[in-house]
CSV table of C-alpha atoms in Angstrom, one decimal:
chain,number,residue,atom,x,y,z
A,11,MET,CA,-32.6,-75.0,33.2
A,12,PRO,CA,-29.4,-72.9,32.4
A,13,THR,CA,-26.4,-74.8,33.8
A,14,LYS,CA,-25.2,-73.4,37.1
A,15,PRO,CA,-21.7,-71.7,36.5
A,16,PHE,CA,-20.2,-73.8,39.4
A,17,ASP,CA,-19.5,-77.4,40.5
A,18,HIS,CA,-20.3,-78.1,44.2
A,19,LEU,CA,-18.0,-80.9,45.9
A,20,VAL,CA,-18.4,-82.0,49.5
A,21,MET,CA,-15.2,-84.3,50.8
A,22,THR,CA,-15.1,-86.5,53.9
A,23,ARG,CA,-11.8,-88.2,55.0
A,24,PHE,CA,-12.9,-91.6,56.5
A,25,ASN,CA,-9.7,-93.2,57.5
A,26,VAL,CA,-6.8,-91.9,55.3
A,27,ARG,CA,-3.8,-91.5,56.8
A,28,VAL,CA,-2.9,-88.1,58.0
A,29,GLY,CA,0.3,-88.7,60.4
A,30,ARG,CA,-0.8,-91.5,61.8
A,31,GLU,CA,-0.9,-95.4,61.6
A,32,PRO,CA,-3.7,-97.2,60.1
A,33,ALA,CA,-7.0,-97.2,61.8
A,34,ASN,CA,-7.7,-100.8,63.4
A,35,GLU,CA,-10.8,-102.7,63.2
A,36,ASP,CA,-12.3,-101.8,66.3
A,37,TRP,CA,-12.1,-98.0,65.4
A,38,LEU,CA,-13.6,-98.7,61.9
A,39,ARG,CA,-16.6,-100.6,63.0
A,40,HIS,CA,-17.3,-98.0,65.6
A,41,ARG,CA,-17.0,-95.3,63.4
A,42,LEU,CA,-19.0,-97.0,60.6
A,43,GLN,CA,-22.1,-96.5,62.8
A,44,TYR,CA,-21.7,-92.7,63.1
A,45,PHE,CA,-20.9,-92.8,59.4
A,46,GLU,CA,-24.1,-94.5,58.3
A,47,ASN,CA,-26.8,-93.2,60.9
A,48,VAL,CA,-25.4,-89.6,61.1
A,49,CYS,CA,-23.3,-88.4,58.4
A,50,CYS,CA,-24.8,-90.4,55.4
A,51,ALA,CA,-28.5,-89.9,57.0
A,52,SER,CA,-27.9,-85.9,57.1
A,53,ILE,CA,-26.5,-85.8,53.5
A,54,ALA,CA,-29.1,-88.1,52.0
A,55,SER,CA,-31.5,-85.4,53.1
A,56,GLN,CA,-30.4,-82.5,51.8
A,57,THR,CA,-32.9,-80.2,50.1
A,58,ASN,CA,-30.3,-79.2,47.3
A,59,LYS,CA,-29.3,-82.1,45.4
A,60,ASP,CA,-26.9,-80.6,43.1
A,61,PHE,CA,-23.5,-81.7,44.8
A,62,ARG,CA,-21.2,-84.5,44.6
A,63,TRP,CA,-19.9,-86.3,47.8
A,64,ILE,CA,-16.6,-87.9,47.5
A,65,VAL,CA,-15.5,-89.9,50.5
A,66,LEU,CA,-11.7,-91.0,51.0
A,67,PHE,CA,-10.5,-94.2,52.5
A,68,ASP,CA,-7.3,-95.8,52.9
A,69,SER,CA,-6.5,-98.5,50.2
A,70,GLU,CA,-5.3,-100.7,53.0
A,71,ARG,CA,-8.2,-102.3,53.8
A,72,GLU,CA,-9.9,-105.9,54.5
A,73,PRO,CA,-12.4,-107.4,52.4
A,74,TRP,CA,-15.4,-106.8,55.1
A,75,PHE,CA,-14.6,-103.1,55.2
A,76,GLU,CA,-14.6,-102.7,51.6
A,77,ALA,CA,-18.2,-104.6,51.6
A,78,GLU,CA,-19.4,-102.2,54.3
A,79,VAL,CA,-18.4,-99.2,51.9
A,80,GLU,CA,-19.6,-100.5,48.9
A,81,ARG,CA,-23.0,-101.6,50.7
A,82,LEU,CA,-23.3,-97.7,51.8
A,83,SER,CA,-22.3,-96.0,48.3
A,84,ARG,CA,-24.5,-98.5,46.2
A,85,ASP,CA,-27.2,-96.0,45.7
A,86,GLY,CA,-24.8,-93.5,44.2
A,87,LEU,CA,-24.8,-91.2,47.8
A,88,PHE,CA,-21.0,-91.0,47.6
A,89,GLU,CA,-18.3,-91.5,45.6
A,90,PRO,CA,-15.5,-93.9,47.5
A,91,VAL,CA,-11.9,-93.2,46.5
A,92,TRP,CA,-9.0,-95.3,48.0
A,93,VAL,CA,-5.9,-93.5,49.3
A,94,GLU,CA,-2.6,-95.0,48.9
A,95,GLY,CA,-0.1,-93.9,51.4
A,96,SER,CA,-0.2,-90.7,53.6
A,97,PHE,CA,-3.0,-88.0,52.5
A,98,GLU,CA,-1.8,-84.5,51.3
A,99,PRO,CA,-3.5,-81.7,50.4
A,100,THR,CA,-2.5,-82.1,46.8
A,101,VAL,CA,-4.5,-85.5,46.8
A,102,ALA,CA,-7.9,-83.7,47.4
A,103,ALA,CA,-6.8,-80.7,45.1
A,104,ASN,CA,-6.2,-83.4,42.3
A,105,LEU,CA,-9.5,-84.9,42.9
A,106,PHE,CA,-11.2,-82.1,42.8
A,107,ALA,CA,-9.7,-80.8,39.4
A,108,GLU,CA,-10.8,-84.4,38.1
A,109,ARG,CA,-14.3,-83.8,39.1
A,110,SER,CA,-14.7,-80.3,37.9
A,111,SER,CA,-15.3,-78.3,34.8
A,112,ALA,CA,-17.3,-75.2,35.8
A,113,ASP,CA,-15.5,-71.9,36.1
A,114,TRP,CA,-16.3,-71.6,39.6
A,115,LEU,CA,-16.0,-74.4,42.2
A,116,ILE,CA,-17.2,-74.9,45.7
A,117,THR,CA,-15.7,-77.4,47.8
A,118,THR,CA,-17.3,-78.3,51.5
A,119,ARG,CA,-15.9,-80.5,54.3
A,120,VAL,CA,-17.8,-82.8,56.7
A,121,ASP,CA,-16.2,-85.2,59.1
A,122,ASN,CA,-17.3,-88.9,58.8
A,123,ASP,CA,-19.2,-88.7,62.4
A,124,ASP,CA,-20.5,-85.6,62.1
A,125,ALA,CA,-23.8,-84.2,60.3
A,126,LEU,CA,-25.3,-81.3,58.0
A,127,ALA,CA,-28.6,-79.6,58.6
A,128,ARG,CA,-30.8,-80.6,55.9
A,129,ASP,CA,-30.6,-77.0,54.3
A,130,PHE,CA,-26.9,-76.7,54.3
A,131,ILE,CA,-26.0,-77.4,50.8
A,132,GLU,CA,-28.6,-74.9,49.7
A,133,LYS,CA,-27.5,-72.4,52.1
A,134,VAL,CA,-23.8,-72.6,51.1
A,135,GLN,CA,-24.7,-72.3,47.4
A,136,SER,CA,-27.0,-69.1,48.2
A,137,GLN,CA,-23.5,-67.5,48.9
A,138,PHE,CA,-22.1,-67.9,45.7
A,139,GLU,CA,-21.7,-64.5,44.1
A,140,ARG,CA,-19.2,-65.0,41.3
A,141,GLN,CA,-16.3,-64.2,44.1
A,142,ASP,CA,-12.5,-64.9,43.1
A,143,PHE,CA,-11.7,-66.6,46.5
A,144,GLU,CA,-13.7,-66.9,49.8
A,145,PHE,CA,-14.3,-69.0,52.6
A,146,VAL,CA,-17.8,-69.4,53.9
A,147,ASN,CA,-18.5,-70.5,57.6
A,148,PHE,CA,-21.8,-70.7,59.6
A,149,GLN,CA,-20.6,-69.9,63.1
A,150,SER,CA,-24.0,-71.5,64.9
A,151,GLY,CA,-24.1,-75.4,65.3
A,152,LEU,CA,-24.9,-78.1,67.7
A,153,GLN,CA,-22.9,-81.0,69.7
A,154,LEU,CA,-24.6,-84.1,70.8
A,155,ASN,CA,-23.0,-86.2,73.5
A,156,ASP,CA,-23.4,-90.1,74.3
A,157,ALA,CA,-26.0,-89.3,77.1
A,158,GLY,CA,-28.2,-87.5,74.4
A,159,GLU,CA,-27.4,-84.0,75.9
A,160,LEU,CA,-27.7,-81.4,73.1
A,161,PHE,CA,-25.7,-78.2,73.2
A,162,HIS,CA,-25.2,-74.9,71.2
A,163,ARG,CA,-22.0,-74.2,69.8
A,164,LEU,CA,-20.4,-71.1,68.2
A,165,ASP,CA,-17.1,-71.3,66.0
A,166,PRO,CA,-15.6,-68.8,64.1
A,167,SER,CA,-13.6,-71.3,61.7
A,168,ASN,CA,-15.1,-74.9,62.2
A,169,ALA,CA,-14.7,-78.0,60.6
A,170,PHE,CA,-17.9,-77.5,58.1
A,171,ILE,CA,-16.2,-74.6,56.3
A,172,SER,CA,-16.8,-74.1,52.4
A,173,LEU,CA,-14.6,-72.6,49.9
A,174,ILE,CA,-15.9,-70.7,46.8
A,175,GLU,CA,-12.7,-70.1,44.3
A,176,LYS,CA,-12.8,-69.3,40.4
A,177,ARG,CA,-11.2,-71.9,38.6
A,178,ARG,CA,-7.6,-71.1,37.1
A,179,GLU,CA,-4.8,-72.9,35.4
A,180,GLY,CA,-4.1,-75.9,37.5
A,181,PRO,CA,-5.4,-77.8,40.2
A,182,PRO,CA,-8.1,-75.6,42.5
A,183,ARG,CA,-6.7,-75.2,45.8
A,184,GLY,CA,-9.9,-76.6,47.7
A,185,ILE,CA,-11.1,-76.7,51.2
A,186,TYR,CA,-8.3,-78.9,52.4
A,187,LEU,CA,-5.6,-76.1,51.9
A,188,ALA,CA,-5.0,-75.8,55.3
A,189,TRP,CA,-6.7,-77.0,58.9
A,190,HIS,CA,-10.1,-75.5,58.9
A,191,ASP,CA,-8.9,-73.4,62.1
A,192,ARG,CA,-6.3,-71.9,60.0
A,193,VAL,CA,-8.1,-71.0,56.6
A,194,GLU,CA,-8.4,-67.5,57.4
A,195,GLN,CA,-4.7,-67.1,57.0
A,196,HIS,CA,-5.2,-67.9,53.2
A,197,GLY,CA,-8.2,-65.7,52.2
A,198,PRO,CA,-11.3,-64.1,53.3
A,199,MET,CA,-13.8,-65.6,55.4
A,200,ARG,CA,-17.5,-64.8,55.1
A,201,GLN,CA,-19.5,-65.5,58.4
A,202,VAL,CA,-23.3,-66.1,57.7
A,203,ARG,CA,-25.8,-65.9,60.4
A,204,SER,CA,-28.2,-68.7,60.1
A,205,HIS,CA,-29.7,-71.4,62.4
A,206,ALA,CA,-27.7,-74.4,63.3
A,207,MET,CA,-26.4,-75.6,60.5
A,208,TRP,CA,-24.2,-78.4,61.8
A,209,LEU,CA,-24.0,-81.4,64.5
A,210,GLN,CA,-20.6,-82.5,65.9
A,211,MET,CA,-21.2,-85.8,67.5
A,212,VAL,CA,-19.1,-86.0,71.0
A,213,HIS,CA,-18.3,-89.6,71.7
A,214,GLY,CA,-15.3,-91.2,73.5
A,215,ARG,CA,-13.3,-91.8,70.1
A,216,ASN,CA,-13.1,-88.4,68.6
A,217,ILE,CA,-10.0,-86.8,69.8
A,218,GLY,CA,-10.6,-83.3,69.2
A,219,ASN,CA,-14.1,-82.6,70.2
A,220,GLN,CA,-15.7,-82.0,73.5
A,221,ALA,CA,-19.0,-80.7,74.5
A,222,ARG,CA,-18.0,-76.8,75.1
A,223,GLY,CA,-21.3,-74.9,74.3
A,224,VAL,CA,-24.6,-74.0,76.5
A,225,ARG,CA,-27.3,-76.5,76.7
A,226,ALA,CA,-29.8,-76.3,74.0
A,227,GLU,CA,-33.6,-77.4,73.5
A,228,PRO,CA,-33.5,-81.1,72.6
A,229,GLY,CA,-36.3,-80.3,69.7
A,230,LEU,CA,-33.5,-78.1,67.8
A,231,LEU,CA,-32.3,-81.6,66.7
A,232,ALA,CA,-35.3,-83.2,64.9
A,233,GLU,CA,-36.2,-79.6,63.6
A,234,TYR,CA,-32.9,-79.2,61.6
A,235,PHE,CA,-31.3,-82.6,61.2
A,236,ASP,CA,-32.3,-86.0,59.8
A,237,VAL,CA,-30.0,-88.4,61.8
A,238,GLU,CA,-30.6,-91.5,63.5
A,239,ARG,CA,-30.0,-90.2,67.0
A,240,GLU,CA,-32.4,-88.5,69.5
A,241,ALA,CA,-31.8,-86.0,72.2
A,242,ALA,CA,-32.7,-86.7,75.6
A,243,PRO,CA,-35.8,-85.0,77.2
A,244,VAL,CA,-35.0,-82.4,79.6
A,245,THR,CA,-37.7,-80.4,81.8
A,246,ARG,CA,-37.6,-76.6,81.4
A,247,SER,CA,-36.5,-76.1,85.0
A,248,LYS,CA,-33.2,-78.8,84.3
A,249,LEU,CA,-32.5,-77.2,81.2
A,250,MET,CA,-32.4,-73.5,82.5
A,251,VAL,CA,-30.2,-75.0,85.6
A,252,SER,CA,-28.1,-76.6,82.8
A,253,LYS,CA,-27.9,-73.7,80.4
A,254,ALA,CA,-26.7,-71.5,83.3
A,255,GLY,CA,-24.1,-74.2,84.3
A,256,SER,CA,-22.7,-74.8,81.2
A,257,ALA,CA,-22.6,-71.2,80.3
A,258,ILE,CA,-20.6,-70.4,83.5
A,259,LYS,CA,-18.1,-73.7,82.4
A,260,LEU,CA,-17.7,-71.8,79.1
A,261,GLY,CA,-16.7,-68.6,80.6
A,262,ALA,CA,-14.2,-70.1,82.9
A,263,ARG,CA,-12.7,-72.1,80.0
A,264,VAL,CA,-12.1,-68.9,77.9
A,265,ILE,CA,-10.7,-66.9,81.0
A,266,ARG,CA,-8.1,-69.7,81.8
A,267,LYS,CA,-6.7,-69.9,78.3
A,268,PRO,CA,-5.8,-66.9,76.3
A,269,SER,CA,-6.4,-68.3,72.7
A,270,ARG,CA,-10.0,-68.8,73.7
A,271,ILE,CA,-10.1,-65.2,74.4
A,272,ILE,CA,-9.0,-64.5,70.7
A,273,TRP,CA,-11.7,-67.0,69.8
A,274,LEU,CA,-14.3,-65.0,71.7
A,275,GLY,CA,-13.3,-62.0,70.1
A,276,LYS,CA,-13.7,-63.3,66.8
A,277,LEU,CA,-17.2,-64.5,67.4
A,278,ILE,CA,-18.2,-60.8,68.8
A,279,ARG,CA,-16.6,-59.2,65.8
A,280,ASN,CA,-18.4,-61.6,63.4
A,281,HIS,CA,-21.7,-61.2,65.3
A,282,VAL,CA,-21.2,-57.4,64.8
A,283,LYS,CA,-20.3,-57.6,61.4
A,284,THR,CA,-23.2,-60.0,60.3
A,285,ALA,CA,-25.9,-58.1,62.0
A,286,ALA,CA,-24.7,-54.9,60.5
A,287,ALA,CA,-24.7,-56.3,57.1
A,288,ALA,CA,-28.3,-58.0,58.1
A,289,ARG,CA,-29.8,-54.3,58.7
A,290,ALA,CA,-28.0,-53.1,55.6
């Protein structure tokens, strides 16, 4: 088979220091459970295996933690990289440069307690059109909380973005060139219509995520994701009531905060653009 014109690298920052102190043992043990049962499980089930997964860890580690990382990476699912000191975007850029040689590079980000739909890699690579520099965003995803409640979530610039770029001299820019909700300031963004392509776990120890979507049918989780988590069953009547309640709460949050109105405007604009492109 002919060689693909691109390399595809997926990266996860597990516990590297980004403006904070090193993670304690309690946090690490808690997060390892999500990493193994959610993140690793989903990436192992990808329909397209033509990618490399790099996971970044703080170089200051205890023997028990290093042993756990070695156990999880033993079958080659991911490459562990131990990062000294604080993490900077240049660290990721240099790693991307060292591990890619094709004319184009695709980089994708995923957090250590979240999951990708089983056809995520396949769908990202299908967007490759030899573009010079373009972000790829799947707006539609799911959120699952500790109670097993599943929610639809739309996000115009989420934590699962990919970047397609043509290689130039020097290190590539890579997907960590900016925070995920600000990457559109650095280049064009392609919004892709699809089924739910990503899953965020909402639990007591992820600082930035809250269940902010509309209640979803529990069967969607198993339909698109291979994770060792289950969505709680719910009757049709309770589902309808919950959908209405969560939609009202979502609307209230948008009204209370101007930045969310901008977020909603982006979603509507992107929906119109992608719908028009689909009809063309």
